[in-house]
mmCIF file of C-alpha atoms in Angstrom:
data_model
loop_
_atom_site.group_PDB
_atom_site.id
_atom_site.type_symbol
_atom_site.label_atom_id
_atom_site.label_comp_id
_atom_site.label_asym_id
_atom_site.label_seq_id
_atom_site.Cartn_x
_atom_site.Cartn_y
_atom_site.Cartn_z
ATOM 1 C CA MET A 1 46.691 -5.726 -3.585
ATOM 2 C CA ALA A 2 44.297 -6.368 -0.705
ATOM 3 C CA LEU A 3 43.575 -9.968 0.269
ATOM 4 C CA ARG A 4 39.984 -9.829 -0.973
ATOM 5 C CA GLU A 5 41.113 -8.349 -4.311
ATOM 6 C CA ALA A 6 43.773 -11.055 -4.630
ATOM 7 C CA VAL A 7 41.221 -13.792 -3.994
ATOM 8 C CA LEU A 8 38.833 -12.307 -6.543
ATOM 9 C CA PHE A 9 41.660 -12.026 -9.093
ATOM 10 C CA VAL A 10 42.620 -15.698 -8.645
ATOM 11 C CA ALA A 11 38.969 -16.679 -8.966
ATOM 12 C CA PHE A 12 38.761 -14.651 -12.186
ATOM 13 C CA LEU A 13 41.801 -16.434 -13.633
ATOM 14 C CA ALA A 14 40.306 -19.812 -12.728
ATOM 15 C CA ALA A 15 37.059 -18.861 -14.450
ATOM 16 C CA VAL A 16 38.932 -17.773 -17.582
ATOM 17 C CA GLN A 17 40.865 -21.038 -17.613
ATOM 18 C CA SER A 18 37.668 -23.008 -17.156
ATOM 19 C CA GLN A 19 36.004 -21.181 -20.022
ATOM 20 C CA LEU A 20 39.063 -21.807 -22.173
ATOM 21 C CA TYR A 21 39.121 -25.577 -21.590
ATOM 22 C CA ASP A 22 35.403 -26.318 -21.354
ATOM 23 C CA PRO A 23 34.588 -26.501 -25.101
ATOM 24 C CA LEU A 24 37.516 -28.844 -25.768
ATOM 25 C CA TYR A 25 36.714 -31.026 -22.778
ATOM 26 C CA LYS A 26 33.068 -31.325 -23.827
ATOM 27 C CA GLU A 27 34.127 -32.260 -27.366
ATOM 28 C CA LEU A 28 36.584 -34.928 -26.215
ATOM 29 C CA LYS A 29 34.097 -36.293 -23.691
ATOM 30 C CA SER A 30 31.438 -36.637 -26.388
ATOM 31 C CA ARG A 31 33.621 -39.073 -28.343
ATOM 32 C CA HIS A 32 33.138 -41.813 -25.703
ATOM 33 C CA THR A 33 36.573 -43.373 -26.103
ATOM 34 C CA GLU A 34 37.057 -44.617 -22.546
ATOM 35 C CA ASN A 35 35.888 -48.203 -23.035
ATOM 36 C CA THR A 36 37.717 -49.469 -26.130
ATOM 37 C CA ILE A 37 41.369 -49.756 -27.096
ATOM 38 C CA PRO A 38 42.484 -47.245 -29.785
ATOM 39 C CA VAL A 39 43.143 -49.751 -32.570
ATOM 40 C CA SER A 40 41.505 -48.582 -35.778
ATOM 41 C CA SER A 41 41.713 -51.694 -37.954
ATOM 42 C CA ALA A 42 42.532 -55.387 -37.896
ATOM 43 C CA GLY A 43 46.274 -55.941 -37.867
ATOM 44 C CA ASP A 44 47.044 -52.645 -36.119
ATOM 45 C CA THR A 45 48.987 -52.734 -32.865
ATOM 46 C CA LEU A 46 48.900 -50.121 -30.121
ATOM 47 C CA ASN A 47 52.343 -49.387 -28.692
ATOM 48 C CA VAL A 48 52.579 -48.480 -25.003
ATOM 49 C CA THR A 49 55.886 -47.199 -23.643
ATOM 50 C CA ILE A 50 56.644 -47.781 -19.967
ATOM 51 C CA ASN A 51 59.160 -46.308 -17.583
ATOM 52 C CA LEU A 52 59.572 -46.618 -13.818
ATOM 53 C CA THR A 53 60.852 -44.005 -11.374
ATOM 54 C CA LEU A 54 61.818 -45.386 -7.963
ATOM 55 C CA LEU A 55 61.139 -42.967 -5.105
ATOM 56 C CA LYS A 56 61.588 -44.993 -1.938
ATOM 57 C CA ILE A 57 61.837 -48.479 -0.474
ATOM 58 C CA SER A 58 59.004 -48.230 2.035
ATOM 59 C CA SER A 59 59.545 -51.643 3.594
ATOM 60 C CA LEU A 60 61.498 -54.838 3.114
ATOM 61 C CA ASN A 61 61.030 -58.010 5.136
ATOM 62 C CA LEU A 62 64.296 -59.926 5.239
ATOM 63 C CA ARG A 63 62.549 -63.125 6.310
ATOM 64 C CA THR A 64 60.003 -63.350 3.489
ATOM 65 C CA GLY A 65 61.434 -61.011 0.849
ATOM 66 C CA ASP A 66 58.190 -59.034 0.736
ATOM 67 C CA ALA A 67 58.861 -55.405 -0.184
ATOM 68 C CA GLU A 68 56.891 -52.272 -0.893
ATOM 69 C CA LEU A 69 58.236 -49.669 -3.319
ATOM 70 C CA ASP A 70 56.994 -46.125 -3.853
ATOM 71 C CA THR A 71 57.218 -45.306 -7.565
ATOM 72 C CA TRP A 72 56.009 -43.164 -10.404
ATOM 73 C CA THR A 73 54.922 -45.441 -13.235
ATOM 74 C CA HIS A 74 55.114 -43.745 -16.639
ATOM 75 C CA TYR A 75 52.831 -44.754 -19.518
ATOM 76 C CA GLU A 76 52.792 -43.180 -22.956
ATOM 77 C CA TRP A 77 50.628 -44.050 -25.957
ATOM 78 C CA PHE A 78 48.598 -42.568 -28.811
ATOM 79 C CA ASP A 79 44.832 -42.429 -29.109
ATOM 80 C CA ASN A 80 44.036 -41.137 -32.605
ATOM 81 C CA ARG A 81 40.401 -40.590 -31.596
ATOM 82 C CA LEU A 82 41.460 -37.787 -29.243
ATOM 83 C CA THR A 83 43.056 -35.299 -31.620
ATOM 84 C CA TRP A 84 42.041 -31.707 -32.282
ATOM 85 C CA GLU A 85 43.125 -28.534 -34.024
ATOM 86 C CA PRO A 86 44.415 -26.073 -31.378
ATOM 87 C CA SER A 87 43.330 -23.013 -33.382
ATOM 88 C CA GLU A 88 39.711 -24.138 -32.994
ATOM 89 C CA TYR A 89 39.992 -24.256 -29.192
ATOM 90 C CA GLY A 90 41.767 -21.098 -28.096
ATOM 91 C CA ASP A 91 45.205 -22.415 -29.142
ATOM 92 C CA VAL A 92 45.044 -25.083 -26.442
ATOM 93 C CA SER A 93 47.442 -27.916 -27.337
ATOM 94 C CA LEU A 94 47.456 -29.764 -23.987
ATOM 95 C CA ILE A 95 44.666 -30.683 -21.617
ATOM 96 C CA ASN A 96 44.516 -32.629 -18.352
ATOM 97 C CA LEU A 97 41.803 -35.271 -18.246
ATOM 98 C CA PRO A 98 40.506 -37.534 -15.492
ATOM 99 C CA PRO A 99 41.731 -41.084 -16.178
ATOM 100 C CA SER A 100 38.116 -42.283 -16.116
ATOM 101 C CA ASP A 101 37.474 -40.235 -19.271
ATOM 102 C CA ILE A 102 40.028 -42.056 -21.421
ATOM 103 C CA TRP A 103 40.953 -45.612 -22.272
ATOM 104 C CA ARG A 104 43.989 -46.773 -20.270
ATOM 105 C CA PRO A 105 46.184 -49.846 -20.820
ATOM 106 C CA ASP A 106 45.425 -52.694 -18.409
ATOM 107 C CA ILE A 107 49.053 -53.067 -17.290
ATOM 108 C CA VAL A 108 49.495 -54.769 -13.936
ATOM 109 C CA PRO A 109 52.169 -56.706 -12.025
ATOM 110 C CA TYR A 110 51.997 -60.410 -12.870
ATOM 111 C CA ARG A 111 53.173 -61.221 -9.349
ATOM 112 C CA GLY A 112 52.583 -58.791 -6.543
ATOM 113 C CA HIS A 113 50.186 -55.894 -6.284
ATOM 114 C CA ALA A 114 49.974 -52.240 -7.265
ATOM 115 C CA ASP A 115 48.051 -49.452 -5.530
ATOM 116 C CA VAL A 116 47.607 -46.657 -8.072
ATOM 117 C CA GLU A 117 46.782 -43.077 -7.119
ATOM 118 C CA ASP A 118 44.069 -41.562 -9.291
ATOM 119 C CA VAL A 119 45.699 -38.558 -11.013
ATOM 120 C CA PRO A 120 44.911 -36.798 -14.308
ATOM 121 C CA ALA A 121 46.451 -37.831 -17.607
ATOM 122 C CA VAL A 122 47.969 -35.233 -19.952
ATOM 123 C CA LEU A 123 46.656 -35.302 -23.519
ATOM 124 C CA SER A 124 48.311 -33.569 -26.467
ATOM 125 C CA ASN A 125 46.364 -32.384 -29.513
ATOM 126 C CA THR A 126 48.274 -35.022 -31.531
ATOM 127 C CA GLY A 127 46.575 -37.757 -29.488
ATOM 128 C CA ARG A 128 49.664 -38.575 -27.421
ATOM 129 C CA ILE A 129 48.760 -39.418 -23.822
ATOM 130 C CA TYR A 130 51.081 -39.204 -20.812
ATOM 131 C CA TYR A 131 49.862 -40.944 -17.677
ATOM 132 C CA ILE A 132 52.190 -40.970 -14.659
ATOM 133 C CA PRO A 133 50.350 -42.163 -11.549
ATOM 134 C CA PRO A 134 52.140 -42.470 -8.201
ATOM 135 C CA THR A 135 52.096 -46.203 -7.556
ATOM 136 C CA SER A 136 52.897 -48.326 -4.534
ATOM 137 C CA MET A 137 54.312 -51.656 -5.723
ATOM 138 C CA LYS A 138 54.291 -54.759 -3.539
ATOM 139 C CA VAL A 139 56.893 -57.219 -4.821
ATOM 140 C CA ARG A 140 58.821 -60.302 -3.707
ATOM 141 C CA CYS A 141 62.611 -60.009 -3.438
ATOM 142 C CA ASP A 142 65.354 -62.647 -3.377
ATOM 143 C CA VAL A 143 67.000 -62.366 0.038
ATOM 144 C CA SER A 144 69.093 -65.563 -0.223
ATOM 145 C CA LYS A 145 72.391 -63.671 -0.583
ATOM 146 C CA TYR A 146 71.790 -61.179 2.194
ATOM 147 C CA THR A 147 73.602 -63.194 4.857
ATOM 148 C CA THR A 148 76.706 -63.655 2.687
ATOM 149 C CA ASP A 149 77.200 -60.340 0.888
ATOM 150 C CA GLY A 150 74.419 -58.044 2.127
ATOM 151 C CA THR A 151 72.576 -57.892 -1.218
ATOM 152 C CA VAL A 152 68.899 -58.274 -2.051
ATOM 153 C CA THR A 153 67.486 -58.476 -5.585
ATOM 154 C CA CYS A 154 63.933 -57.324 -6.314
ATOM 155 C CA SER A 155 62.170 -58.011 -9.597
ATOM 156 C CA LEU A 156 58.871 -56.781 -10.984
ATOM 157 C CA LYS A 157 57.214 -58.135 -14.135
ATOM 158 C CA ILE A 158 54.411 -56.037 -15.629
ATOM 159 C CA GLY A 159 52.332 -56.332 -18.773
ATOM 160 C CA SER A 160 48.817 -56.355 -20.153
ATOM 161 C CA TRP A 161 46.358 -58.549 -18.312
ATOM 162 C CA THR A 162 44.081 -59.242 -21.302
ATOM 163 C CA TYR A 163 45.687 -58.106 -24.591
ATOM 164 C CA ASN A 164 48.210 -60.122 -26.552
ATOM 165 C CA GLY A 165 51.145 -58.462 -28.278
ATOM 166 C CA ASN A 166 49.445 -58.356 -31.667
ATOM 167 C CA ILE A 167 46.857 -55.943 -30.264
ATOM 168 C CA MET A 168 48.878 -54.091 -27.623
ATOM 169 C CA ASP A 169 52.666 -54.109 -27.445
ATOM 170 C CA VAL A 170 54.699 -52.798 -24.496
ATOM 171 C CA GLN A 171 58.141 -51.264 -24.715
ATOM 172 C CA ASN A 172 60.531 -50.018 -22.039
ATOM 173 C CA LYS A 173 61.498 -46.403 -22.653
ATOM 174 C CA THR A 174 64.980 -46.891 -21.207
ATOM 175 C CA SER A 175 67.159 -49.842 -20.268
ATOM 176 C CA GLU A 176 67.359 -48.710 -16.645
ATOM 177 C CA ILE A 177 65.000 -47.789 -13.828
ATOM 178 C CA ASP A 178 64.978 -44.053 -13.191
ATOM 179 C CA VAL A 179 66.563 -43.562 -9.762
ATOM 180 C CA SER A 180 67.076 -39.792 -10.015
ATOM 181 C CA GLU A 181 64.315 -39.220 -7.442
ATOM 182 C CA TYR A 182 65.320 -42.067 -5.139
ATOM 183 C CA TYR A 183 65.351 -41.249 -1.435
ATOM 184 C CA HIS A 184 68.798 -42.321 -0.227
ATOM 185 C CA ASP A 185 68.111 -43.651 3.245
ATOM 186 C CA ASP A 186 70.667 -45.019 5.696
ATOM 187 C CA GLN A 187 69.851 -48.660 4.928
ATOM 188 C CA TRP A 188 70.195 -49.472 1.221
ATOM 189 C CA ASP A 189 72.294 -48.514 -1.776
ATOM 190 C CA ILE A 190 71.078 -49.428 -5.265
ATOM 191 C CA ILE A 191 74.054 -51.035 -7.006
ATOM 192 C CA GLU A 192 72.313 -52.325 -10.158
ATOM 193 C CA HIS A 193 69.011 -51.621 -11.872
ATOM 194 C CA SER A 194 67.557 -52.457 -15.271
ATOM 195 C CA MET A 195 64.426 -52.653 -17.385
ATOM 196 C CA GLN A 196 64.073 -55.342 -20.054
ATOM 197 C CA ARG A 197 61.365 -56.321 -22.503
ATOM 198 C CA VAL A 198 60.645 -60.037 -22.776
ATOM 199 C CA VAL A 199 58.200 -61.918 -24.980
ATOM 200 C CA ALA A 200 56.514 -65.135 -23.893
ATOM 201 C CA HIS A 201 54.854 -67.764 -26.110
ATOM 202 C CA TYR A 202 52.484 -70.370 -24.718
ATOM 203 C CA ALA A 203 51.483 -73.784 -26.046
ATOM 204 C CA CYS A 204 47.826 -72.786 -26.017
ATOM 205 C CA CYS A 205 48.141 -69.719 -28.202
ATOM 206 C CA PRO A 206 50.165 -68.538 -31.202
ATOM 207 C CA GLU A 207 50.159 -64.861 -30.149
ATOM 208 C CA PRO A 208 53.130 -63.196 -28.420
ATOM 209 C CA TYR A 209 52.756 -61.893 -24.874
ATOM 210 C CA PRO A 210 55.264 -59.091 -24.188
ATOM 211 C CA SER A 211 56.066 -57.738 -20.736
ATOM 212 C CA ILE A 212 58.608 -55.560 -18.974
ATOM 213 C CA ILE A 213 60.847 -56.849 -16.194
ATOM 214 C CA ALA A 214 62.266 -54.228 -13.845
ATOM 215 C CA THR A 215 65.086 -55.508 -11.632
ATOM 216 C CA MET A 216 67.216 -53.853 -8.989
ATOM 217 C CA THR A 217 69.898 -55.090 -6.620
ATOM 218 C CA LEU A 218 70.219 -53.476 -3.207
ATOM 219 C CA LYS A 219 73.219 -53.600 -0.890
ATOM 220 C CA ALA A 220 72.897 -53.001 2.826
ATOM 221 C CA LYS A 221 74.944 -50.058 4.063
ATOM 222 C CA ARG A 222 75.291 -51.671 7.487
ATOM 223 C CA HIS A 223 75.375 -55.376 6.705
ATOM 224 C CA GLY A 224 74.758 -57.462 9.805
ATOM 225 C CA LEU A 225 73.056 -54.652 11.696
ATOM 226 C CA LEU A 226 69.674 -54.875 9.993
ATOM 227 C CA GLY A 227 68.945 -58.377 11.254
ATOM 228 C CA TRP A 228 66.057 -60.566 10.190
ATOM 229 C CA SER A 229 63.256 -58.131 10.850
ATOM 230 C CA LEU A 230 60.719 -55.909 9.215
ATOM 231 C CA PHE A 231 61.904 -52.349 9.007
ATOM 232 C CA HIS A 232 60.707 -49.064 7.500
#
């Protein structure tokens, strides 16, 4: 196939795909669900499942404990306002949507900072939403044991910024951080890692406030050679 014919063929496929998804996208967009949490009645609770995939330790300052982690943060929840019958839309059962077109849980680090890359969410016809944005996490690590045994422990606590647990609950999908995609550099080994759900209660309010704590312990491969410096 000549180059021009190949380009025209790819363009044709893209047009067909666009025509296939357009009616469904227009229908979902018309429901205007992006601004309100998908809780249909008083007493209902939205469950959001969270998982964390660690990709890389971008930096770690052994003086301050400040660290930056490259991650994929996984969120999964149901929005019963965004369901459809696939047979009415060309047998489409999955669609990718811009995150600005859907409601998303306001889950943030309670200490630290997260830079989230704007990527599409995947929506199933059942209303299940998968949102997995690449996220750079800035956290504070405990470096007090580094000089004695070469270990550093980093902890990240995340949860809803505005919703209590009676309206939106958070659950960890697994008891461990996913390290299957971790870039094994020549500086750190991960010797322990976990994810745990905790629930806080405050004197001001009777409602529960759940969150997820992700913790990992690093051990220097060349203890004593890293020094007290910022490295990448």
